[in-house]
Each structure stands twice: as structure tokens, then as C-alpha cells.
Short mmCIF file of C-alpha atoms and ligand atoms in Angstrom, two decimals:
data_model
loop_
_atom_site.label_atom_id
_atom_site.label_comp_id
_atom_site.label_asym_id
_atom_site.label_seq_id
_atom_site.Cartn_x
_atom_site.Cartn_y
_atom_site.Cartn_z
CA MET A 26 -0.24 0.05 0.25
CA SER A 27 1.13 3.19 -0.58
CA ASP A 28 1.29 5.78 1.49
CA VAL A 29 1.02 9.05 -0.10
CA LEU A 30 0.33 11.87 2.39
CA THR A 31 1.46 11.22 5.86
CA GLY A 32 -0.02 12.86 8.44
CA THR A 33 2.07 15.01 10.91
CA THR A 34 -1.24 16.93 13.45
CA THR A 35 -1.88 14.26 15.93
CA GLY A 36 1.97 13.75 15.64
CA ALA A 37 1.67 10.63 17.12
CA VAL A 38 4.88 9.85 15.87
CA ARG A 39 7.75 11.24 17.41
CA HIS A 40 11.75 11.58 17.06
CA ARG A 41 13.51 9.75 19.77
CA GLY A 42 16.40 9.39 21.54
CA ARG A 43 16.34 13.22 21.61
CA ASN A 44 18.95 14.62 24.60
CA GLY A 45 16.61 14.87 27.39
CA VAL A 46 14.11 16.39 25.30
CA PRO A 47 10.77 15.28 26.81
CA PRO A 48 8.39 13.05 23.98
CA GLN A 49 5.66 15.75 23.91
CA PHE A 50 8.01 18.69 22.92
CA ARG A 51 9.46 17.17 20.25
CA PRO A 52 8.50 17.01 16.95
CA PRO A 53 5.42 14.70 14.81
CA VAL A 54 8.03 12.98 12.33
CA ALA A 55 7.63 14.41 7.89
CA PRO A 56 5.42 13.46 6.21
CA ARG A 57 7.23 10.20 5.45
CA HIS A 58 6.54 11.26 0.88
CA PHE A 59 7.25 14.87 1.60
CA VAL A 60 6.88 16.48 -1.61
CA GLY A 61 7.89 19.83 -3.81
CA ARG A 62 8.94 23.50 -1.69
CA ALA A 63 12.69 23.26 -2.64
CA GLU A 64 12.54 27.06 -3.26
CA GLU A 65 11.27 27.09 0.77
CA LEU A 66 12.65 25.02 2.00
CA ALA A 67 16.55 26.97 1.01
CA ARG A 68 15.01 29.94 2.12
CA ILE A 69 15.28 28.64 5.77
CA ARG A 70 17.34 30.30 7.41
CA VAL A 71 19.73 28.37 9.91
CA GLY A 72 20.60 30.88 12.53
CA GLY A 73 17.28 33.40 13.12
CA VAL A 74 13.62 33.17 12.40
CA THR A 75 11.48 32.16 9.83
CA VAL A 76 7.58 32.66 9.63
CA LEU A 77 5.40 30.39 7.60
CA SER A 78 2.25 31.97 6.89
CA GLY A 79 -0.70 30.40 5.12
CA PRO A 80 -4.65 29.20 5.03
CA CYS A 81 -5.39 25.92 6.84
CA GLY A 82 -3.43 22.85 5.72
CA VAL A 83 -1.41 24.66 3.02
CA GLY A 84 1.29 23.14 4.51
CA LYS A 85 3.44 25.34 6.69
CA THR A 86 3.67 22.30 9.30
CA ALA A 87 4.55 19.72 6.87
CA LEU A 88 7.28 22.02 5.52
CA ALA A 89 8.62 23.08 9.16
CA LEU A 90 9.19 19.07 9.87
CA LYS A 91 10.72 18.28 6.81
CA TRP A 92 13.63 20.48 7.22
CA LEU A 93 13.68 19.30 10.39
CA GLN A 94 14.04 16.52 9.76
CA ASP A 95 17.02 17.40 7.02
CA LYS A 96 18.38 20.22 7.58
CA GLY A 97 18.05 21.29 10.91
CA CYS A 98 20.72 21.57 13.55
CA GLY A 99 20.48 21.27 16.62
CA ASP A 100 18.23 19.56 18.83
CA PRO A 101 14.47 20.11 17.93
CA LEU A 102 12.02 21.70 20.05
CA TYR A 103 8.52 21.75 19.32
CA VAL A 104 5.66 23.65 20.79
CA ASP A 105 2.62 23.99 20.21
CA LEU A 106 1.63 27.47 20.27
CA ALA A 107 -2.75 26.47 20.47
CA VAL A 108 -2.37 24.28 23.56
CA ARG A 109 -3.31 26.33 26.20
CA GLU A 110 -0.37 26.52 28.90
CA ARG A 111 1.65 25.37 26.69
CA LEU A 112 5.06 27.29 27.93
CA GLY A 113 3.88 26.83 31.71
CA ASP A 114 3.65 22.67 30.78
CA LEU A 115 7.12 22.34 28.84
CA LEU A 116 8.59 23.95 32.21
CA CYS A 117 7.42 21.39 34.50
CA ALA A 118 8.75 18.90 31.96
CA PHE A 119 12.20 20.36 32.11
CA GLY A 120 12.00 20.12 35.93
CA LEU A 121 10.85 23.78 36.20
CA SER A 122 7.97 23.37 37.97
CA ASP A 123 7.79 26.58 39.93
CA VAL A 124 8.74 29.17 38.06
CA ALA A 125 6.24 32.32 38.54
CA ALA A 126 3.92 33.32 35.44
CA ASP A 127 5.23 36.44 34.49
CA GLU A 128 9.30 34.74 34.08
CA ARG A 129 8.29 32.05 32.71
CA ALA A 130 9.37 33.35 29.09
CA ALA A 131 12.33 34.29 29.91
CA VAL A 132 12.99 30.63 32.00
CA PHE A 133 12.14 29.16 28.79
CA ARG A 134 14.24 31.70 26.47
CA SER A 135 17.42 30.92 28.59
CA LEU A 136 16.91 27.34 28.53
CA VAL A 137 16.58 27.44 24.76
CA VAL A 138 19.76 29.11 24.29
CA ARG A 139 21.55 27.01 26.73
CA ARG A 140 20.75 23.87 25.07
CA GLN A 141 20.95 25.13 21.31
CA PHE A 142 17.78 23.79 21.13
CA THR A 143 16.58 24.63 17.42
CA LEU A 144 12.48 25.73 17.55
CA LEU A 145 9.21 25.05 15.97
CA LEU A 146 7.25 27.44 17.70
CA ASP A 147 3.61 25.64 15.68
CA ASN A 148 0.16 26.92 15.66
CA ALA A 149 1.01 31.03 16.26
CA GLY A 150 -1.82 33.09 17.13
CA SER A 151 0.07 36.58 17.27
CA ALA A 152 3.19 38.09 16.68
CA GLU A 153 3.47 39.18 20.23
CA GLN A 154 3.00 35.27 21.56
CA VAL A 155 6.21 35.02 19.46
CA THR A 156 8.54 37.92 20.25
CA ARG A 157 8.17 36.72 23.94
CA LEU A 158 9.94 33.47 23.15
CA LEU A 159 11.96 34.20 21.30
CA PRO A 160 15.29 33.46 22.14
CA ALA A 161 18.99 35.62 21.99
CA SER A 162 20.11 33.23 19.72
CA GLY A 163 19.84 30.07 18.03
CA THR A 164 17.23 28.83 14.99
CA VAL A 165 14.00 29.12 14.69
CA VAL A 166 11.32 28.33 12.95
CA VAL A 167 7.30 29.29 13.21
CA THR A 168 3.82 28.24 11.26
CA SER A 169 1.17 30.67 11.53
CA ARG A 170 -2.39 31.08 9.54
CA ARG A 171 -1.14 35.23 9.57
CA LYS A 172 1.31 36.52 8.90
CA LEU A 173 3.00 38.23 11.39
CA ASN A 174 5.29 40.94 10.13
CA ILE A 175 7.76 40.42 13.00
CA PRO A 176 10.15 43.02 12.48
CA GLN A 177 14.16 40.23 12.93
CA ALA A 178 12.38 37.60 11.18
CA GLN A 179 11.83 36.48 7.66
CA GLU A 180 8.71 35.34 6.43
CA ILE A 181 7.77 33.11 4.43
CA GLU A 182 4.17 33.13 2.60
CA LEU A 183 2.81 29.31 1.30
CA GLY A 184 0.34 29.09 -0.99
CA PRO A 185 -0.87 25.91 -2.70
CA LEU A 186 1.21 22.36 -3.88
CA ALA A 187 1.83 22.58 -7.34
CA ASP A 188 1.02 20.23 -9.06
CA ASP A 189 3.96 17.73 -10.99
CA GLY A 190 1.32 14.76 -11.75
CA ARG A 191 3.70 12.55 -9.40
CA ILE A 192 0.59 13.55 -6.84
CA GLN A 193 -2.09 12.88 -8.72
CA HIS A 194 -0.09 9.62 -9.35
CA LEU A 195 0.32 8.49 -6.11
CA LEU A 196 -3.11 9.38 -5.12
CA ASP A 197 -4.91 6.45 -7.73
CA GLN A 198 -2.30 4.42 -6.65
CA SER A 199 -4.06 4.57 -2.84
CA TYR A 200 -7.30 4.52 -4.36
CA VAL A 201 -7.70 2.11 -5.96
CA GLU A 202 -6.50 0.13 -3.82
CA LEU A 203 -9.32 1.28 -1.20
CA PRO A 204 -11.83 -1.36 -0.05
CA GLU A 205 -15.86 0.17 -0.96
CA ARG A 206 -16.53 1.65 1.49
CA GLN A 207 -13.18 3.90 2.65
CA ALA A 208 -13.53 4.27 -1.79
CA ARG A 209 -17.29 5.51 -0.86
CA LEU A 210 -16.88 7.45 2.31
CA TYR A 211 -13.19 9.19 0.03
CA ARG A 212 -15.33 10.25 -2.76
CA LEU A 213 -18.52 11.61 -0.22
CA CYS A 214 -17.09 13.08 2.45
CA ALA A 215 -14.76 15.21 -0.19
CA TRP A 216 -17.16 17.38 -0.16
CA GLN A 217 -17.31 18.81 3.50
CA PRO A 218 -15.86 21.86 2.62
CA GLU A 219 -13.64 22.03 6.37
CA THR A 220 -12.96 20.14 9.21
CA PHE A 221 -15.60 17.34 9.77
CA ASP A 222 -16.44 14.54 12.89
CA VAL A 223 -17.59 10.68 12.53
CA PRO A 224 -21.03 12.15 13.00
CA VAL A 225 -21.27 14.28 10.07
CA ALA A 226 -19.15 11.54 8.08
CA ALA A 227 -21.60 8.80 8.96
CA ALA A 228 -25.22 10.82 7.86
CA ILE A 229 -23.42 11.66 4.59
CA ALA A 230 -22.88 8.35 3.82
CA GLY A 231 -25.53 7.10 5.70
CA GLU A 232 -24.18 4.62 7.98
CA HIS A 233 -23.80 3.42 11.64
CA GLU A 234 -20.94 6.20 13.13
CA CYS A 235 -19.02 2.76 14.59
CA ASP A 236 -18.07 2.06 10.74
CA VAL A 237 -17.67 5.32 9.52
CA GLU A 238 -15.02 5.72 13.13
CA ASP A 239 -12.64 2.68 11.28
CA ALA A 240 -13.29 3.48 7.93
CA LEU A 241 -12.03 7.27 8.58
CA ASP A 242 -9.33 6.28 10.89
CA ASP A 243 -7.77 3.68 7.69
CA LEU A 244 -8.00 6.37 4.98
CA VAL A 245 -6.14 8.33 8.15
CA GLU A 246 -4.05 5.52 8.80
CA LYS A 247 -3.27 5.72 4.50
CA SER A 248 -3.08 9.28 4.97
CA LEU A 249 -5.38 9.83 2.23
CA LEU A 250 -7.43 12.06 5.22
CA THR A 251 -5.47 13.65 7.75
CA GLU A 252 -6.73 13.69 11.88
CA VAL A 253 -6.79 16.92 12.98
CA GLY A 254 -8.14 16.63 16.42
CA ASP A 255 -9.82 14.35 18.87
CA ASP A 256 -12.36 13.24 15.92
CA ALA A 257 -11.51 16.00 13.78
CA PHE A 258 -10.96 14.73 10.15
CA ARG A 259 -9.93 17.26 7.76
CA PHE A 260 -8.87 16.63 3.89
CA HIS A 261 -5.44 18.54 3.20
CA GLU A 262 -6.83 20.58 -0.48
CA LEU A 263 -5.27 18.29 -2.96
CA VAL A 264 -6.09 15.37 -1.50
CA ARG A 265 -10.32 17.02 -1.63
CA ALA A 266 -8.89 17.94 -4.62
CA HIS A 267 -8.21 14.28 -6.45
CA ALA A 268 -11.27 13.18 -4.46
CA ARG A 269 -13.86 15.36 -5.71
CA THR A 270 -12.80 13.78 -9.89
CA LYS A 271 -13.89 9.72 -8.77
CA ARG A 272 -17.08 8.66 -9.06
N1 ATP B 328 4.82 18.94 1.10
C1 ATP B 328 3.90 18.60 1.29
N2 ATP B 328 4.26 16.91 1.31
C2 ATP B 328 3.15 15.75 1.69
N3 ATP B 328 2.26 15.71 2.34
C3 ATP B 328 2.10 16.90 2.39
C4 ATP B 328 2.58 18.34 2.00
N4 ATP B 328 2.39 19.39 2.87
C5 ATP B 328 1.56 19.49 3.44
N5 ATP B 328 1.30 17.87 3.17
C6 ATP B 328 0.20 17.23 4.22
O1 ATP B 328 -0.73 17.48 3.74
C7 ATP B 328 -1.88 17.34 5.81
C8 ATP B 328 -1.77 19.27 5.99
O2 ATP B 328 -0.67 19.52 5.72
P1 ATP B 328 -0.02 20.41 7.43
O3 ATP B 328 -0.27 19.81 8.58
O4 ATP B 328 1.06 20.77 7.90
O5 ATP B 328 -0.99 21.38 7.21
P2 ATP B 328 -0.68 23.23 7.70
O6 ATP B 328 -0.03 24.55 7.20
O7 ATP B 328 0.58 23.13 9.13
O8 ATP B 328 -1.97 23.33 8.47
P3 ATP B 328 -2.43 24.11 9.64
O9 ATP B 328 -2.79 25.61 9.31
O10 ATP B 328 -3.93 23.79 10.27
O11 ATP B 328 -1.90 23.87 10.66
C9 ATP B 328 -0.48 16.85 5.88
O12 ATP B 328 -1.28 15.72 6.59
C10 ATP B 328 -0.09 17.30 5.61
O13 ATP B 328 1.44 15.77 5.93
MG1 MG B 329 0.54 23.18 10.38
#
């Protein structure tokens, strides 16, 4: 079975054996079949701050992970800024549990410099959220759905992946190998414009939720669908476009 787009957002599989970085702060693995983005990969700086901005699902996190995997220097530290209390949790995980709330950012910055971590700040909501965490030196990659306009950062705006035909071929290969229930769900759910959950998919397919749940999990495993949280699913835009061509 050929995987096409290996999901990264739920981050179930993580790098192992890194120097003392607690598992929940290690980056997820990059998509196994990463395609394109050569120009953007070359632009991300070692030493300095790069912000990858662009719409939901365009591939910001995937690009950052691919860069970390191929070119990153130092141990990578992954912080999902969309998770509440992430900084406090992180410091606790490094044994720094009693830091006062207003000193956490400073302690975090010094930890990053001291350990020379390469920092991935994923899902930043604002420039302020990022700037207070920026270490005095080192490499930082930030992802955000918004343009952040941070003065000391270079910002790379990501557009949709240009499809040179390879992706379509891989998708076709994966599609023809799907059992009929999965193939039908793949076709039907692709008409959902955004994120959807099991009850919505079950309603669309006219099937029991438990059957649909298994089939969706199978699509995620085959990298045709992305799980974006607890019981929430989304198609990458290229995959959605592919699914909509199927009858
Ligand atoms: N260049 C690529 N090659 C292979 N797979 C990719 C590529 N870009 C994105 N994907 C896949 O597409 C899906 C969505 O990508 P990703 O999670 O990186 O989007 P995002 O821009 O970070 O979205 P969000 O704003 O929701 O965080 C993932 O399954 C990812 O693995
Ligand atoms: Mg992301």
C-alpha cells in the first residue's frame, strides 16, 4: 500500500532518543512522502527566525518538519502554541515547575539558548505570542495562519502546492487499493468544505458511526485524510480535489 500524505498534526509518532527532550516536546515526524517546496526549504535560515504563514492545511507544519529533519541543527524542540498552558507544561517537563507565570517566557528563552535547541513554534496566533519566546540566538521556525510581520524574522508565505503530477499518481494508486466503504467515504466526505467529525461523516454516508469511524481511521492510516484533533478530520486540499474527481 502506498501512503501519499502522511499525517503530522496529531503527532503520534515522534523522533526518539533526542537529548533529554520530553516526548511531548519532540517534533512529529515529517510526511514520509514529502513533495515539492524546494524553494521554501532552501530559504529557511539556520540561525535566525523564519515564519511560515499561510492558510489552514496548506502545508506549513509539514514544511517545517521536513526542514528540521533534513537540515535542522541542534536538538529540535516543538512547542504547539495552540495548546493552552503549553509554556508552563514545558518548563515542568524540564523540571522547572515553580516558575512564576510572568517569568516563564524568560526562563524558557534561557533554556533554549543554553541547550541550543532548534525551536519550532507551531500554530502561532499572534506576533506577541512569538516575540516573547524568541531566544537571543539560535534557529527558530514559526508557523502561523496569519502574517505575523515580526521585524527580526523573514516571513515565507506558503501558497498551494504546485502539483507536478507525482501526487496525482500516488493518490490514484492509493485510491484503487481502497475497500469500497473507504472509497465511498473518501468520495463523499470530500464535498465537506472543511473539518468534519464522525457523526457528520456517518450522516453523509448513511452508515453507523462505528463503521464510519473505522473507515475514517483507515483513510488516516493511508494518509488520504488528516486527523486534526479529537475526532476531527480534514482533507489536504490536493487530496480533496483528487477525491472530488472520483465517481
Ligand atoms: N509538501 C508536502 N508533501 C507531502 N504532504 C504534505 C505536504 N504539505 C502538506 N502535506 C500534508 O498535508 C496535510 C496538511 O499539512 P499541514 O498540517 O502541514 O498544514 P498546515 O498548513 O500546518 O495546517 P494548519 O494551519 O491547520 O496547521 C498533512 O497531512 C501533511 O502531511
Ligand atoms: Mg500546522
